[in-house]
CSV table of C-alpha atoms in Angstrom, one decimal:
chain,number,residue,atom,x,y,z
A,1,UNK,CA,104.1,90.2,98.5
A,2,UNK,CA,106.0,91.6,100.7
A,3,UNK,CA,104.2,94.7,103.5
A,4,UNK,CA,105.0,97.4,105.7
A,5,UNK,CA,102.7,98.5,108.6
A,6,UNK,CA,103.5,101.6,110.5
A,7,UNK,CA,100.6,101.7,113.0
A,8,UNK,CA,101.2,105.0,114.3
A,9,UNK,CA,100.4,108.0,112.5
A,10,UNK,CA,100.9,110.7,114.2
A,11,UNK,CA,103.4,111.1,117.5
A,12,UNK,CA,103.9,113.3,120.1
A,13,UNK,CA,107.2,113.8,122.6
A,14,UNK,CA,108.5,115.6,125.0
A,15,UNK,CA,111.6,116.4,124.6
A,16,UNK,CA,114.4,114.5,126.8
A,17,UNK,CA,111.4,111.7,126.9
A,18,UNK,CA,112.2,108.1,125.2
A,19,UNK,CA,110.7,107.4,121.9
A,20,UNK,CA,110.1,104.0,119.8
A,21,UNK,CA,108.1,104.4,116.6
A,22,UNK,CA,107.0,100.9,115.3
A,23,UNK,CA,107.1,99.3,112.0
A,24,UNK,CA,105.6,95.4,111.2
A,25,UNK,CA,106.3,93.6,108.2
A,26,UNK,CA,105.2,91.0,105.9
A,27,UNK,CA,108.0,89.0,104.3
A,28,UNK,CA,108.3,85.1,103.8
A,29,UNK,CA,112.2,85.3,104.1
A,30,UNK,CA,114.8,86.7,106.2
A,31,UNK,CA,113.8,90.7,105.5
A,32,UNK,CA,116.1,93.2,104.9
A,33,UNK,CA,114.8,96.3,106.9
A,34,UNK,CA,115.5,100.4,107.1
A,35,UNK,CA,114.6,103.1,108.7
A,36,UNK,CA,114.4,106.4,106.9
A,37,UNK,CA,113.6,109.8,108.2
A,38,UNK,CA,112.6,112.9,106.1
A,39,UNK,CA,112.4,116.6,107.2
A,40,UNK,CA,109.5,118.6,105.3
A,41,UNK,CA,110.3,119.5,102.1
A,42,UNK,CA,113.4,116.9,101.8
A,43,UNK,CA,114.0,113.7,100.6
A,44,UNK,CA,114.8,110.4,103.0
A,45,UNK,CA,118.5,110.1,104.8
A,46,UNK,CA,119.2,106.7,106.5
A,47,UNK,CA,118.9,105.9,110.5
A,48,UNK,CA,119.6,102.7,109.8
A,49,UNK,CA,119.8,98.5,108.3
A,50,UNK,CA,119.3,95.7,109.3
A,51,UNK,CA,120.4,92.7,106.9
A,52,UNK,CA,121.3,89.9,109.2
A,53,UNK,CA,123.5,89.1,112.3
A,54,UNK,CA,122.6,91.1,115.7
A,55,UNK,CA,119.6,92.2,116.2
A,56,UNK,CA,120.0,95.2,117.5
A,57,UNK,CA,120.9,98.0,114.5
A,58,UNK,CA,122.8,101.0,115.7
A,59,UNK,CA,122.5,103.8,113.7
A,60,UNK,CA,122.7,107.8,113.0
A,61,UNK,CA,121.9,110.2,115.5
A,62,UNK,CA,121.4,107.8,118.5
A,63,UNK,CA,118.8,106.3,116.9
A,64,UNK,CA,118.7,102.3,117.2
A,65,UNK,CA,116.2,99.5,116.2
A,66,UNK,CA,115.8,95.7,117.1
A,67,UNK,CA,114.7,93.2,115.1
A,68,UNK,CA,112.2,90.4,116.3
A,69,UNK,CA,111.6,87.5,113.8
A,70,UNK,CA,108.4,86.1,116.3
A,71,UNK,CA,107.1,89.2,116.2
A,72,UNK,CA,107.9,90.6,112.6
A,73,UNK,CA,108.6,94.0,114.1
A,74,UNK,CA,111.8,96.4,113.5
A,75,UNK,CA,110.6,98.8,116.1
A,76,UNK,CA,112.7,102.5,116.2
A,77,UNK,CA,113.9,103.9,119.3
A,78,UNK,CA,116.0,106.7,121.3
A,79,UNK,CA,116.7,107.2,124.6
A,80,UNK,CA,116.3,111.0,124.7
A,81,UNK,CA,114.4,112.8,121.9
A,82,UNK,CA,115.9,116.0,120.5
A,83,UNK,CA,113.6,119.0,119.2
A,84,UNK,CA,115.6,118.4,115.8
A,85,UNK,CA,114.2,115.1,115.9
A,86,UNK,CA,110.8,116.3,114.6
A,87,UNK,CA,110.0,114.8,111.3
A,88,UNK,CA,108.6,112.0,109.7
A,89,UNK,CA,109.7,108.2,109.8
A,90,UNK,CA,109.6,105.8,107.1
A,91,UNK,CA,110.3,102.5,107.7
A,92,UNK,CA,110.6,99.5,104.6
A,93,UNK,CA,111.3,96.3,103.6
A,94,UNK,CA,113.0,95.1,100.4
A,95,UNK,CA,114.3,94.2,98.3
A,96,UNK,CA,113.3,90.3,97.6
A,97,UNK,CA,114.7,88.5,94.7
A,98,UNK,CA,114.8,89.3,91.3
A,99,UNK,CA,112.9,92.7,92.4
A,100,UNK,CA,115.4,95.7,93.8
A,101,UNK,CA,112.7,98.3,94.7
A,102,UNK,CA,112.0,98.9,98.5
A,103,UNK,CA,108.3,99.0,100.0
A,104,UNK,CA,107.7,101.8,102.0
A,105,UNK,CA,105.1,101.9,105.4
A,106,UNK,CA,103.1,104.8,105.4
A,107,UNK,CA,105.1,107.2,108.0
A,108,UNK,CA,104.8,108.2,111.3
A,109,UNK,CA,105.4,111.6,112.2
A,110,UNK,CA,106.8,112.6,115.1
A,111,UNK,CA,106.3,115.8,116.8
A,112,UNK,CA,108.6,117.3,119.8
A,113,UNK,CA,107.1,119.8,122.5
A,114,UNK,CA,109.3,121.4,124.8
B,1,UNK,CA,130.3,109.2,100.3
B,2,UNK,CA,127.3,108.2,98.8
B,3,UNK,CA,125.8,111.0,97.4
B,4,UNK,CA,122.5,112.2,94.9
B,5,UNK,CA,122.0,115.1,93.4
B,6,UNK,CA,118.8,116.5,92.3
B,7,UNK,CA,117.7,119.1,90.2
B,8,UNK,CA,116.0,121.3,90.5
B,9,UNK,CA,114.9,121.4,93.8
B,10,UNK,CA,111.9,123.2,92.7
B,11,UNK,CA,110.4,124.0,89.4
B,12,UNK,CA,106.6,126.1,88.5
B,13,UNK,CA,105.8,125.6,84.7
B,14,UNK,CA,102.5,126.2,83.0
B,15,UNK,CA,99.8,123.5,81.9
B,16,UNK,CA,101.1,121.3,78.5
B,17,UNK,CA,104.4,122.2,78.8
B,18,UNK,CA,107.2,119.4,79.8
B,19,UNK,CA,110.0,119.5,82.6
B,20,UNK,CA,112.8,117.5,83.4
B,21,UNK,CA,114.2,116.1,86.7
B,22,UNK,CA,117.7,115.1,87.1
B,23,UNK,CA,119.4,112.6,89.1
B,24,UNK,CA,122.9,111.8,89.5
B,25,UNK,CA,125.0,109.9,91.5
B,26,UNK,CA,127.7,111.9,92.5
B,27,UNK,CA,130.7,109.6,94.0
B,28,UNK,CA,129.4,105.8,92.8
B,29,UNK,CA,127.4,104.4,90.4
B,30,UNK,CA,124.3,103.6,90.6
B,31,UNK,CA,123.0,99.9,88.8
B,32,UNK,CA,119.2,100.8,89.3
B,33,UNK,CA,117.5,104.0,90.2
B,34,UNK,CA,114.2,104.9,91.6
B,35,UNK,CA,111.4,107.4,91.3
B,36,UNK,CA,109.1,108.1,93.4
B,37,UNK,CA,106.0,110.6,94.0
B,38,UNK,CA,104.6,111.7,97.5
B,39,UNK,CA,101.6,113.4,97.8
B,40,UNK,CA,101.5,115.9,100.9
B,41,UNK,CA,101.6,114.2,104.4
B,42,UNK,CA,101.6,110.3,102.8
B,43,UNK,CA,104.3,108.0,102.1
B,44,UNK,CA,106.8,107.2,99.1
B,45,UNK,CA,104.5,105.8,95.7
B,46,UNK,CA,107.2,104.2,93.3
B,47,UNK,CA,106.8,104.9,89.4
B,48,UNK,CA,109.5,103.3,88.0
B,49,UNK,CA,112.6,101.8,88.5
B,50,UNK,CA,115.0,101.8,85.9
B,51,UNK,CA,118.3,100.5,85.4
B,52,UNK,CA,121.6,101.8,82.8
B,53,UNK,CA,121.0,101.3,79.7
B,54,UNK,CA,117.8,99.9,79.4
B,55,UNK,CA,113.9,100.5,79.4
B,56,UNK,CA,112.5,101.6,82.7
B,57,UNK,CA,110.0,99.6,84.3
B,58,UNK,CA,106.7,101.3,85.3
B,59,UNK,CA,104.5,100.6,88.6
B,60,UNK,CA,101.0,99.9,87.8
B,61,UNK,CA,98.7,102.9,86.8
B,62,UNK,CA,101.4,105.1,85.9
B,63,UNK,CA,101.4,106.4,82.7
B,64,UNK,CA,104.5,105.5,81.1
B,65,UNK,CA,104.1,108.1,78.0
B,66,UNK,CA,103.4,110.5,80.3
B,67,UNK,CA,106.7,110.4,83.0
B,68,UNK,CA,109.5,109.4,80.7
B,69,UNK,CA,112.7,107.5,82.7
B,70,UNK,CA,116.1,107.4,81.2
B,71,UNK,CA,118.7,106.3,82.2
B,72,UNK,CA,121.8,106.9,79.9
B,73,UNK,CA,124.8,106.0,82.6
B,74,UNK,CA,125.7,104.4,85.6
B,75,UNK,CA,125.7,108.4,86.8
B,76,UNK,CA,122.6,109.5,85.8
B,77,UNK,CA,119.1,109.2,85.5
B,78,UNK,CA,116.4,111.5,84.3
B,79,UNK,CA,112.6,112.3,84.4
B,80,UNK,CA,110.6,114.2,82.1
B,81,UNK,CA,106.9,115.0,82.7
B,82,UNK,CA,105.4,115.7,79.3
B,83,UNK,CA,102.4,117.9,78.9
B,84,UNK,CA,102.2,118.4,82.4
B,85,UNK,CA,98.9,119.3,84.0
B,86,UNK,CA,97.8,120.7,87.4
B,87,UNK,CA,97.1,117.0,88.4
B,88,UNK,CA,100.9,116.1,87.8
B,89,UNK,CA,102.2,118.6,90.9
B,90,UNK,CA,103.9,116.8,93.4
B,91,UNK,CA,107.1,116.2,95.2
B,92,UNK,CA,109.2,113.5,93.1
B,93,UNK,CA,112.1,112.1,94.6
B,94,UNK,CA,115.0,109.7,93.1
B,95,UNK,CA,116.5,106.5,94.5
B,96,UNK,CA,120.0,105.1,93.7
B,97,UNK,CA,121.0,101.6,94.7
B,98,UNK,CA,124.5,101.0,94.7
B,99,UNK,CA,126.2,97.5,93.8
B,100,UNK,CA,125.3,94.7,96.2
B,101,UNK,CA,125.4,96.3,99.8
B,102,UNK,CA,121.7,97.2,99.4
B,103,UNK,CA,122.7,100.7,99.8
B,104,UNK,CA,119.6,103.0,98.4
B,105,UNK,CA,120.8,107.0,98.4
B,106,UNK,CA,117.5,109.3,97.9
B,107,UNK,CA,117.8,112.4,96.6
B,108,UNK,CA,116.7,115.8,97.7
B,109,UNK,CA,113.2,116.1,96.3
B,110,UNK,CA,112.2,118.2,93.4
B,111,UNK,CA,108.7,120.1,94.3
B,112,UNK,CA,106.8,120.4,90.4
B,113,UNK,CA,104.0,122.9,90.3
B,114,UNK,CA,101.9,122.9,87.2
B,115,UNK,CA,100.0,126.2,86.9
């Protein structure tokens, strides 16, 4: 069955510091990937996909993400952190055939100090 | 493009009484929606995922009599909590997936408080 691991819980950055929030997965295929982000009280809006092709995702709000098969990671980053960028971070894997739903990691939340 | 719309954002009833959650899909349609509960500060549980026009399929443990799914169009899919109790307050959230680019559109949230 497919898994998501999001080993960091909590975050802290400064802001106009770097940031890379990383997500492992479990998947015996070629993994289709996404990063979501929610603000409290909201539901999820898309960073970003990855399906196949380049590695390297661009996505919303100058967020990217890279893909590495030997490593089974789809780590998150930005160059430069914004305060609005406080919120948490979903990442998931799915779907797989025959079943459409996506599996969720447990979230990372990331907090910004000035 | 690519938009859900959920209502109500927030809703209080009072314990044994039912409420419904809407979903729709507001410039495609949707093939299969989602449901999903989070508890505060944890991730995304999925209930059900249900497709037009036919039953909804429940995650394991959730009570299926309980959260009713339908899904009457490619537009729009609803939940109903029946007899709701304190337990059942939580922050539900809808999914849509959209044909075959693996595009999944969440909706807003809907914050259900059982008094």
């Amino acid at each position: 069955a497919q898994s998501v691991t999001q080993p960091d819980i909590h975050i802290t950055v400064s802001e106009g510091a770097s940031l890379e929030l990383r997500c492992n997965y479990s998947y015996g295929a070629t993994p289709y990937l996404f990063w979501y982000v929610q603000s409290p009280g909201q539901g999820l809006q898309l960073l970003l996909k990855y399906f196949s092709g380049d590695t390297l995702v661009q996505g919303i709000k100058g967020f990217e993400a890279e893909f590495k098969r030997s490593q089974s990671s789809f780590n998150l980053r930005k160059p430069s952190v914004h305060w609005s960028d406080a919120a948490e971070y979903f990442c998931a894997v799915g779907p797989t055939f025959g079943n459409e739903k996506l599996t969720f990691g447990t979230g990372t939340r990331l907090t910004i100090i000035p | 493009g690519a938009v859900v719309s959920q209502h109500p954002s927030w809703v209080i009833c009072k314990s044994g009484t039912s409420v419904k959650i809407e979903c729709r899909s507001l410039d495609f349609q949707a093939t299969t929606m989602f449901w999903y509960r989070q508890f505060p500060k944890q991730s995304l549980m999925l209930m059900a995922t249900s497709n037009e026009g036919s039953k909804a399929t429940y995650e394991q443990g959730v009570e299926k009599d309980k959260f009713l799914i339908n899904h009457a169009s490619l537009t729009l899919s609803t939940l109903t909590v029946t007899s709701a109790h304190p337990e059942d307050s939580s922050f539900y959230i809808c999914s849509a997936k959209r044909g075959q680019d693996y595009g999944y559109t969440f909706g807003s949230g809907t914050r259900l408080t059982v008094v």
